[in-house]
Coordinates of C-alpha atoms and ligand atoms in Angstrom, one line a residue:
M938 CA -48.6 4.2 -29.2
K939 CA -46.1 1.8 -31.3
K940 CA -43.3 4.3 -31.1
I941 CA -43.9 5.2 -28.1
C942 CA -43.6 1.4 -26.7
L943 CA -40.6 0.9 -29.1
F944 CA -39.0 3.7 -27.4
I945 CA -39.6 2.4 -23.9
A946 CA -38.2 -0.7 -24.9
G947 CA -34.9 0.9 -25.8
L948 CA -34.6 3.0 -23.1
L949 CA -35.1 -0.3 -20.9
L950 CA -32.8 -2.2 -22.9
S951 CA -30.2 0.5 -22.8
C952 CA -30.6 0.8 -19.1
S953 CA -30.3 -2.9 -18.7
V954 CA -27.0 -2.8 -20.8
F955 CA -25.7 -0.2 -18.4
A956 CA -26.5 -2.1 -15.1
Q957 CA -24.6 -4.8 -17.1
K958 CA -21.2 -3.1 -17.5
N959 CA -18.8 -5.4 -18.6
Y960 CA -15.3 -4.3 -16.9
L961 CA -13.3 -6.6 -19.3
E962 CA -13.5 -3.8 -22.0
E963 CA -12.1 -1.1 -19.8
S964 CA -9.9 0.9 -22.1
T965 CA -6.1 1.0 -21.5
S966 CA -6.4 4.5 -20.0
A967 CA -9.1 3.8 -17.7
K968 CA -7.0 0.6 -16.4
K969 CA -4.0 2.8 -16.0
Q970 CA -5.7 5.4 -13.9
R971 CA -7.4 2.9 -12.0
L972 CA -3.9 1.4 -10.9
Q973 CA -1.9 4.2 -10.7
W974 CA -1.8 4.4 -6.9
W975 CA -1.1 0.7 -6.7
Q976 CA 1.8 0.6 -9.2
D977 CA 3.3 4.1 -8.0
A978 CA 3.3 2.0 -4.7
R979 CA 5.7 -0.8 -5.6
F980 CA 5.8 -2.2 -2.1
G981 CA 3.3 -4.0 -0.3
M982 CA 3.0 -6.5 2.8
F983 CA 1.7 -9.7 2.4
I984 CA 0.2 -11.2 5.7
H985 CA -0.5 -15.3 5.5
W986 CA -2.6 -15.9 9.1
G987 CA -5.2 -18.4 10.0
L988 CA -5.4 -21.4 12.1
Y989 CA -2.4 -23.4 10.4
A990 CA -0.6 -20.6 12.6
V991 CA -1.5 -23.3 15.6
P992 CA 0.0 -26.7 14.4
A993 CA 3.0 -24.1 12.9
G994 CA 4.3 -26.9 10.6
E995 CA 4.0 -29.7 12.8
Y996 CA 1.2 -32.5 12.9
N997 CA 1.6 -35.7 15.0
G998 CA 5.6 -35.0 15.6
K999 CA 5.9 -34.9 12.2
D1000 CA 7.5 -31.8 10.4
G1001 CA 5.9 -30.4 7.0
G1002 CA 3.2 -27.6 5.8
A1003 CA 2.6 -24.6 6.6
E1004 CA -0.9 -23.0 5.2
W1005 CA -0.9 -26.2 3.3
I1006 CA -0.8 -28.6 6.7
M1007 CA -4.1 -29.9 6.4
D1008 CA -3.2 -31.1 2.7
T1009 CA 0.4 -32.3 3.5
H1010 CA -0.9 -34.5 6.5
K1011 CA -3.8 -35.3 4.9
I1012 CA -5.6 -34.1 8.2
P1013 CA -9.3 -35.2 8.0
T1014 CA -11.9 -31.8 8.4
S1015 CA -12.9 -33.1 11.4
E1016 CA -9.5 -32.7 13.3
Y1017 CA -8.3 -29.8 11.4
E1018 CA -11.4 -27.9 13.1
K1019 CA -10.3 -28.5 16.4
Y1020 CA -7.2 -25.6 15.8
A1021 CA -10.1 -23.2 15.8
A1022 CA -10.7 -24.0 19.6
Q1023 CA -6.9 -23.2 20.3
F1024 CA -7.0 -20.1 18.3
N1025 CA -6.5 -17.4 21.0
P1026 CA -4.1 -15.0 19.7
Q1027 CA -3.7 -12.8 22.8
K1028 CA -0.7 -10.4 21.5
F1029 CA -2.4 -9.8 17.9
N1030 CA -2.5 -5.9 17.8
A1031 CA -3.7 -4.5 14.3
K1032 CA -2.0 -1.3 14.8
E1033 CA 1.2 -2.8 15.3
W1034 CA 1.3 -5.0 12.1
V1035 CA 0.5 -2.0 10.3
N1036 CA 3.1 0.0 11.8
I1037 CA 5.3 -2.9 11.0
A1038 CA 4.4 -2.5 7.3
K1039 CA 4.5 1.3 7.5
G1040 CA 7.8 1.4 9.0
A1041 CA 9.2 -1.0 6.2
G1042 CA 7.9 1.4 3.6
A1043 CA 5.1 -1.2 2.4
K1044 CA 2.1 1.0 1.0
Y1045 CA -0.6 -1.5 0.9
I1046 CA -1.0 -5.1 2.8
V1047 CA -2.8 -8.0 1.6
F1048 CA -4.4 -10.2 4.0
T1049 CA -5.7 -13.7 4.1
S1050 CA -9.6 -13.7 4.6
K1051 CA -9.7 -17.2 3.6
H1052 CA -6.9 -19.5 2.9
H1053 CA -7.4 -23.0 1.1
D1054 CA -8.5 -24.4 4.4
G1055 CA -11.8 -22.4 4.3
F1056 CA -11.4 -20.9 7.7
S1057 CA -13.0 -17.2 7.3
M1058 CA -10.9 -14.5 9.3
W1059 CA -13.7 -12.3 9.6
D1060 CA -17.3 -12.1 11.1
S1061 CA -19.1 -14.0 8.2
K1062 CA -22.7 -14.5 8.5
I1063 CA -22.5 -16.9 5.7
T1064 CA -20.5 -19.7 8.1
N1065 CA -19.8 -20.3 11.7
Y1066 CA -16.2 -21.8 10.6
D1067 CA -14.9 -18.2 11.0
I1068 CA -12.9 -16.5 13.7
M1069 CA -16.0 -15.0 15.8
D1070 CA -18.2 -18.1 15.7
A1071 CA -15.4 -20.9 16.1
T1072 CA -12.7 -19.3 18.3
P1073 CA -12.3 -18.5 21.6
F1074 CA -10.7 -15.3 20.7
K1075 CA -13.5 -13.7 19.1
R1076 CA -12.4 -10.6 17.2
D1077 CA -12.9 -9.5 14.0
V1078 CA -9.5 -9.1 12.9
I1079 CA -10.2 -7.9 9.3
K1080 CA -12.0 -5.3 10.6
E1081 CA -9.4 -4.3 13.4
L1082 CA -6.7 -4.2 10.3
A1083 CA -8.9 -2.1 7.8
D1084 CA -9.6 0.1 10.5
A1085 CA -5.8 0.4 11.4
C1086 CA -4.6 0.4 7.8
K1087 CA -7.4 3.6 7.2
A1088 CA -5.9 5.4 10.1
A1089 CA -2.1 5.0 8.8
G1090 CA -3.0 5.6 5.6
I1091 CA -2.1 2.3 4.4
E1092 CA -4.6 0.7 1.4
F1093 CA -5.9 -2.7 2.3
G1094 CA -6.4 -5.8 0.3
L1095 CA -7.5 -9.6 0.6
Y1096 CA -6.2 -12.5 0.0
H1097 CA -8.9 -15.2 -0.9
S1098 CA -8.8 -18.8 -1.6
I1099 CA -11.2 -20.1 -4.5
M1100 CA -10.2 -23.7 -3.4
D1101 CA -11.4 -24.4 -0.3
W1102 CA -10.6 -27.6 1.5
H1103 CA -13.8 -27.5 4.2
Q1104 CA -16.9 -26.6 1.7
P1105 CA -18.2 -30.3 0.9
D1106 CA -19.7 -28.2 -2.6
A1107 CA -16.2 -27.1 -3.2
N1108 CA -14.0 -30.3 -2.4
P1109 CA -14.7 -33.1 -5.0
K1110 CA -12.4 -35.5 -2.8
Q1111 CA -14.7 -35.0 0.4
K1112 CA -15.9 -38.0 2.0
T1113 CA -19.9 -36.7 2.1
E1114 CA -23.0 -38.4 1.3
Q1115 CA -24.0 -35.8 -1.3
K1116 CA -22.8 -35.0 -4.7
P1117 CA -20.3 -32.1 -4.5
D1118 CA -22.2 -28.6 -6.2
F1119 CA -18.9 -26.4 -7.3
S1120 CA -21.8 -23.9 -8.7
K1121 CA -23.7 -24.0 -5.4
Y1122 CA -20.8 -23.3 -3.5
R1123 CA -19.4 -20.5 -6.0
E1124 CA -23.2 -18.8 -6.2
E1125 CA -24.3 -19.7 -2.5
Y1126 CA -20.9 -19.2 -0.5
L1127 CA -18.1 -17.9 -2.4
K1128 CA -19.8 -14.9 -3.9
P1129 CA -22.1 -14.0 -1.0
Q1130 CA -18.6 -14.1 1.2
L1131 CA -17.1 -12.0 -1.1
A1132 CA -19.9 -9.3 -1.3
E1133 CA -19.7 -9.2 2.4
L1134 CA -16.1 -8.5 2.7
I1135 CA -16.7 -5.8 0.0
K1136 CA -19.6 -4.2 2.1
K1137 CA -17.9 -4.5 5.5
Y1138 CA -14.3 -3.9 4.6
D1139 CA -14.0 -2.1 1.6
P1140 CA -11.0 -3.8 0.6
A1141 CA -8.7 -2.1 -2.6
I1142 CA -7.7 -5.1 -3.8
L1143 CA -8.9 -8.3 -4.1
W1144 CA -5.8 -11.3 -4.6
F1145 CA -7.3 -14.6 -5.7
D1146 CA -5.4 -18.2 -5.2
G1147 CA -6.2 -21.6 -5.3
E1148 CA -7.8 -20.7 -9.3
W1149 CA -6.2 -23.9 -10.6
T1150 CA -8.8 -26.2 -8.5
P1151 CA -10.1 -27.8 -11.8
E1152 CA -13.7 -27.2 -11.4
W1153 CA -12.8 -23.2 -11.7
T1154 CA -13.1 -21.9 -15.4
E1155 CA -11.8 -18.4 -17.3
E1156 CA -16.0 -18.2 -17.7
Q1157 CA -16.5 -18.5 -14.0
G1158 CA -13.8 -16.1 -13.5
K1159 CA -14.6 -13.4 -15.8
D1160 CA -18.2 -13.6 -14.2
L1161 CA -16.7 -13.1 -10.8
Y1162 CA -14.4 -10.4 -12.4
N1163 CA -17.3 -8.5 -13.3
Y1164 CA -19.8 -9.1 -10.5
L1165 CA -17.2 -7.8 -7.8
R1166 CA -16.3 -4.5 -10.3
T1167 CA -19.9 -3.9 -10.2
L1168 CA -19.9 -4.1 -6.5
K1169 CA -16.9 -1.7 -6.2
P1170 CA -15.5 -0.4 -9.6
S1171 CA -12.2 0.8 -8.1
L1172 CA -11.4 -2.8 -7.1
I1173 CA -7.9 -3.9 -8.2
I1174 CA -7.8 -7.5 -8.9
N1175 CA -4.9 -10.3 -9.6
N1176 CA -5.0 -12.6 -12.6
R1177 CA -5.6 -15.5 -10.4
I1178 CA -9.2 -14.4 -10.4
G1179 CA -9.2 -16.4 -14.1
K1180 CA -7.3 -19.4 -15.2
A1181 CA -4.5 -17.4 -17.6
R1182 CA -1.8 -17.6 -14.7
N1183 CA 1.3 -19.5 -16.4
S1184 CA 2.3 -21.8 -13.2
M1185 CA 4.3 -19.9 -11.0
A1186 CA 6.0 -17.7 -13.4
G1187 CA 2.7 -16.0 -12.7
M1188 CA 2.0 -14.1 -16.3
N1189 CA -0.8 -14.5 -18.5
K1190 CA -0.6 -17.5 -20.9
Y1191 CA -3.3 -16.1 -22.9
E1192 CA -5.0 -12.6 -24.0
N1193 CA -8.2 -10.7 -22.2
A1194 CA -8.3 -13.0 -19.3
A1195 CA -9.5 -11.8 -16.6
G1196 CA -7.5 -9.7 -13.8
D1197 CA -5.8 -6.8 -13.6
F1198 CA -1.7 -8.5 -12.8
G1199 CA 0.2 -10.7 -13.0
T1200 CA 1.4 -12.6 -10.0
P1201 CA 5.0 -14.1 -10.0
E1202 CA 5.0 -16.3 -6.8
Q1203 CA 8.5 -16.8 -5.4
E1204 CA 10.2 -15.6 -8.4
I1205 CA 10.8 -12.2 -10.2
L1206 CA 10.7 -11.7 -13.8
K1207 CA 13.6 -12.2 -15.9
S1208 CA 13.3 -9.0 -17.5
N1209 CA 11.2 -5.7 -17.5
S1210 CA 7.4 -5.7 -18.4
K1211 CA 5.0 -3.5 -19.7
D1212 CA 2.2 -5.5 -18.0
Y1213 CA 1.1 -5.0 -14.6
W1214 CA 2.5 -7.8 -12.7
E1215 CA 3.5 -7.9 -8.8
S1216 CA 6.0 -10.5 -7.4
C1217 CA 4.9 -12.2 -4.1
M1218 CA 7.8 -13.9 -2.1
T1219 CA 8.3 -14.9 1.6
I1220 CA 10.9 -13.7 3.5
N1221 CA 11.8 -17.4 5.5
N1222 CA 10.6 -20.4 3.4
N1223 CA 7.1 -20.6 4.1
W1224 CA 3.8 -18.8 3.8
G1225 CA 2.4 -19.6 7.1
F1226 CA 4.1 -19.8 10.3
V1227 CA 6.8 -22.4 10.7
K1228 CA 8.1 -22.7 14.0
N1229 CA 11.4 -24.7 12.6
D1230 CA 11.8 -22.8 9.6
H1231 CA 14.7 -20.5 10.2
N1232 CA 15.9 -19.9 6.6
W1233 CA 15.7 -16.0 6.3
K1234 CA 16.7 -14.0 3.5
S1235 CA 19.1 -11.1 4.6
A1236 CA 18.0 -7.7 4.2
E1237 CA 20.0 -7.0 1.8
K1238 CA 18.6 -9.7 -0.5
L1239 CA 15.4 -7.9 0.0
I1240 CA 16.4 -4.9 -0.9
D1241 CA 17.8 -6.1 -3.6
N1242 CA 14.8 -7.6 -4.8
L1243 CA 12.7 -4.7 -4.3
I1244 CA 15.2 -2.5 -6.6
D1245 CA 15.1 -5.3 -9.1
V1246 CA 11.2 -5.6 -8.8
A1247 CA 10.8 -1.9 -9.3
A1248 CA 13.5 -1.4 -12.3
K1249 CA 11.8 -3.9 -14.0
G1250 CA 8.3 -2.0 -13.8
G1251 CA 6.5 -4.5 -11.1
N1252 CA 5.5 -4.3 -7.6
Y1253 CA 7.1 -6.4 -4.4
L1254 CA 4.4 -8.0 -2.3
L1255 CA 6.6 -9.5 0.7
N1256 CA 5.1 -11.9 3.2
V1257 CA 5.1 -12.1 6.7
G1258 CA 3.4 -15.2 8.7
P1259 CA 2.6 -14.6 12.2
D1260 CA 2.8 -16.8 14.8
A1261 CA -0.4 -18.3 17.1
Q1262 CA -0.1 -15.5 19.7
G1263 CA -0.4 -13.0 17.1
E1264 CA 3.2 -11.9 16.6
I1265 CA 5.1 -11.3 13.5
P1266 CA 8.3 -13.2 14.1
E1267 CA 10.9 -11.3 15.1
P1268 CA 13.7 -12.0 12.2
S1269 CA 10.7 -10.8 9.9
V1270 CA 10.3 -7.6 11.7
E1271 CA 14.2 -6.9 11.7
R1272 CA 14.4 -7.0 8.0
L1273 CA 11.7 -4.9 7.6
A1274 CA 12.7 -2.1 9.6
E1275 CA 16.0 -2.6 7.4
M1276 CA 14.0 -2.1 4.4
G1277 CA 12.2 0.9 5.7
K1278 CA 15.7 2.5 6.7
W1279 CA 16.7 2.1 3.3
L1280 CA 13.6 3.5 2.4
D1281 CA 13.8 6.3 4.0
I1282 CA 17.4 7.5 2.3
N1283 CA 16.3 6.2 -1.4
K1284 CA 12.4 6.4 -1.6
Q1285 CA 12.1 8.7 -4.6
A1286 CA 14.0 5.9 -6.7
I1287 CA 11.5 3.3 -5.7
Y1288 CA 7.9 5.0 -5.8
G1289 CA 6.2 6.3 -8.4
T1290 CA 8.7 5.5 -11.0
K1291 CA 8.5 3.9 -14.3
S1292 CA 10.6 1.2 -15.9
L1293 CA 13.5 2.0 -18.6
T1294 CA 13.8 -0.4 -21.4
N1295 CA 17.6 -0.1 -20.5
Y1296 CA 16.5 -0.9 -17.0
K1297 CA 20.0 -2.6 -15.7
E1298 CA 23.8 -2.5 -16.4
G1299 CA 25.5 -5.6 -15.2
D1300 CA 24.3 -7.5 -11.8
N1301 CA 24.9 -4.5 -9.3
I1302 CA 23.3 -1.6 -11.2
R1303 CA 19.8 -1.0 -11.8
F1304 CA 18.1 2.2 -13.5
T1305 CA 14.5 3.8 -12.6
Q1306 CA 13.3 7.3 -13.7
S1307 CA 10.6 10.0 -12.5
T1308 CA 7.3 9.8 -14.7
D1309 CA 7.9 12.8 -16.4
G1310 CA 11.2 11.1 -17.7
K1311 CA 13.6 14.0 -16.4
I1312 CA 15.3 12.2 -13.7
T1313 CA 17.0 9.3 -13.8
Y1314 CA 18.1 7.0 -11.2
A1315 CA 20.9 4.7 -11.1
I1316 CA 20.7 2.2 -8.0
F1317 CA 24.1 0.3 -7.2
D1318 CA 24.9 -2.0 -4.9
K1319 CA 28.5 -2.4 -5.3
H1320 CA 31.5 -0.2 -6.1
S1321 CA 35.1 -0.3 -6.0
G1322 CA 37.4 2.5 -4.6
D1323 CA 36.0 5.9 -4.0
E1324 CA 34.3 6.0 -7.9
I1325 CA 31.7 4.4 -10.1
K1326 CA 31.6 3.9 -13.8
I1327 CA 28.2 3.5 -15.5
S1328 CA 28.7 3.3 -19.2
S1329 CA 24.8 3.1 -20.3
I1330 CA 23.5 6.2 -19.5
H1331 CA 24.6 9.4 -20.6
P1332 CA 23.6 12.5 -18.7
K1333 CA 23.7 15.8 -20.5
A1334 CA 26.0 18.2 -20.2
G1335 CA 25.5 20.6 -16.9
S1336 CA 23.3 17.7 -15.0
K1337 CA 24.0 17.7 -11.4
I1338 CA 24.4 14.1 -10.3
Y1339 CA 23.3 13.6 -6.6
L1340 CA 23.9 10.5 -4.1
L1341 CA 20.4 10.4 -2.2
G1342 CA 21.2 11.0 1.3
I1343 CA 23.7 13.7 0.7
D1344 CA 22.7 17.4 -0.1
K1345 CA 25.6 18.6 -2.2
P1346 CA 26.1 17.4 -6.2
L1347 CA 28.9 15.0 -6.7
T1348 CA 31.7 15.7 -9.3
W1349 CA 31.5 13.9 -12.4
T1350 CA 33.0 13.5 -15.6
K1351 CA 32.3 11.7 -19.2
S1352 CA 34.1 9.0 -19.3
N1353 CA 34.4 6.3 -22.4
G1354 CA 30.4 5.7 -23.5
G1355 CA 29.5 6.6 -19.9
F1356 CA 30.2 8.9 -17.2
T1357 CA 32.6 8.5 -13.7
V1358 CA 31.1 9.8 -10.6
K1359 CA 33.4 10.2 -7.5
L1360 CA 32.1 8.9 -4.4
P1361 CA 32.6 10.4 -0.7
A1362 CA 34.4 8.8 1.3
E1363 CA 31.4 7.4 3.5
L1364 CA 28.2 6.6 1.6
P1365 CA 25.0 7.0 3.2
G1366 CA 23.5 4.1 5.0
K1367 CA 24.0 0.5 3.8
Y1368 CA 23.0 -2.4 1.3
A1369 CA 22.7 -0.1 -2.1
W1370 CA 23.2 3.7 -3.0
V1371 CA 21.3 6.1 -5.6
L1372 CA 22.5 8.1 -8.2
K1373 CA 19.8 11.1 -8.9
I1374 CA 21.0 12.3 -12.2
Q1375 CA 19.0 15.7 -12.6
P1376 CA 19.6 17.7 -15.8
A1377 CA 19.7 21.3 -16.2
A1378 CA 16.6 23.1 -15.7
Ligands
H79_1454 O1 -0.7 -18.6 -0.4 C1 0.7 -19.1 -0.8 C2 0.6 -20.6 -1.4 O2 0.0 -21.1 -0.1 C3 -0.3 -20.4 -2.2 N1 0.0 -19.2 -3.1 C4 0.9 -18.4 -2.0 C5 0.5 -17.2 -2.2 C6 0.1 -22.0 -2.8 N2 -0.7 -22.3 -3.5 N3 -0.1 -23.2 -4.1 N4 1.0 -23.2 -4.2 C7 1.4 -22.0 -3.5 C8 2.2 -23.6 -4.5 C9 1.0 -25.2 -5.5 C10 1.4 -25.4 -7.0 C11 0.7 -26.5 -7.4 FE1 0.0 -25.7 -9.5 C12 -0.5 -26.3 -7.6 C13 1.3 -27.1 -8.6 C14 0.3 -27.8 -9.5 C15 -0.8 -27.2 -8.8 C16 -0.4 -23.6 -9.9 C17 -1.0 -24.6 -10.9 C18 1.3 -24.4 -10.3 C19 1.0 -25.0 -11.0 C20 0.0 -25.2 -11.4

């Protein structure tokens, strides 16, 4: 009898251990498998859209702030809430946004379910401060986007701010009678909302931010990480779920931190990295829509960034900030279309490639390699005359060298230390070109 009792106790214990699987102890190979599609994707589109599209960077006649406008101008909550009544983006069309992403060659989208302002962009049962209850628009844009992504074969992710300027319990500066209770916010608001998002929209990625609010700890990050992966084991989660992010440089400050990948913001790693990472960047100066921000990066710069990021083994998460009508600004649309045209010709040098230790030669040449290591790609954005010399790659005799976009192999010769390729009179496409170095079978 005693033995049976012990056996049952043991069984129960092992079951409960199983139920509390620690996802932070995942093996390197299991993580690699889980993140494979994401790493192969290389390029995603970030979308910052919320009530802040209404003021569009101007409050009481003063410029400043985009998605941060509430903080920039110290707008009281009761004032800021009024933007909800004005949020009625009649031109919003999820399929169009997804088409823009797809046409650009982006393989996934990350959309702001809730930014620091605390406004929920889906039909949340946990609050009335959401798009269904507080706006005249009354459409669940996250549902529409998730469905459009699914139909288009684009992976769907959500940006979610831990910091929340609207929830009294999350905001120690709020002037309320009650003392803020952050653990109440975390357990009764943040976590249930995230569970709701996972259940309703099945996101592939959760992209946290605002983790630097002082109440949040690494321990809470780890707890949340396990909680979310228990709800959806295949989720990919950024490192801003915990406290390890080293400021805007974005990589972890310490080992064994919660989260799957580093998040440099508005910058690209100086060198390649074996860690998983993704640089998020804007096309103009701001994340959220700002009507007076016309400082658009050129298509050439954006393509260079994508190439640089891919060669260094990272992902490029490029942002658009749709306006209050629901439209992605035309300058963004034009540049994204140029990226798509470039990728149409050159995609095999970007998607599903791996980074080489020797990932660059000077400022104008970057290298990537097929995952089986057989094919090397040399991507260049400058050349003079009708040839290009590359000194740090040594193609084997009998290799065929192609320029992507042209079927016929090019003539090449070994030259001091490397090789020289004779280029055709007209190069396919613009901005940058790819030499595909294929050894004899
Ligand atoms: O959503 C976009 C921005 O609104 C958001 N991240 C991108 C993706 C963002 N949040 N904060 N910032 C951008 C800049 C904040 C910088 C600081 Fe800090 C916060 C300086 C000090 C506290 C983070 C923590 C950087 C250094 C320490």
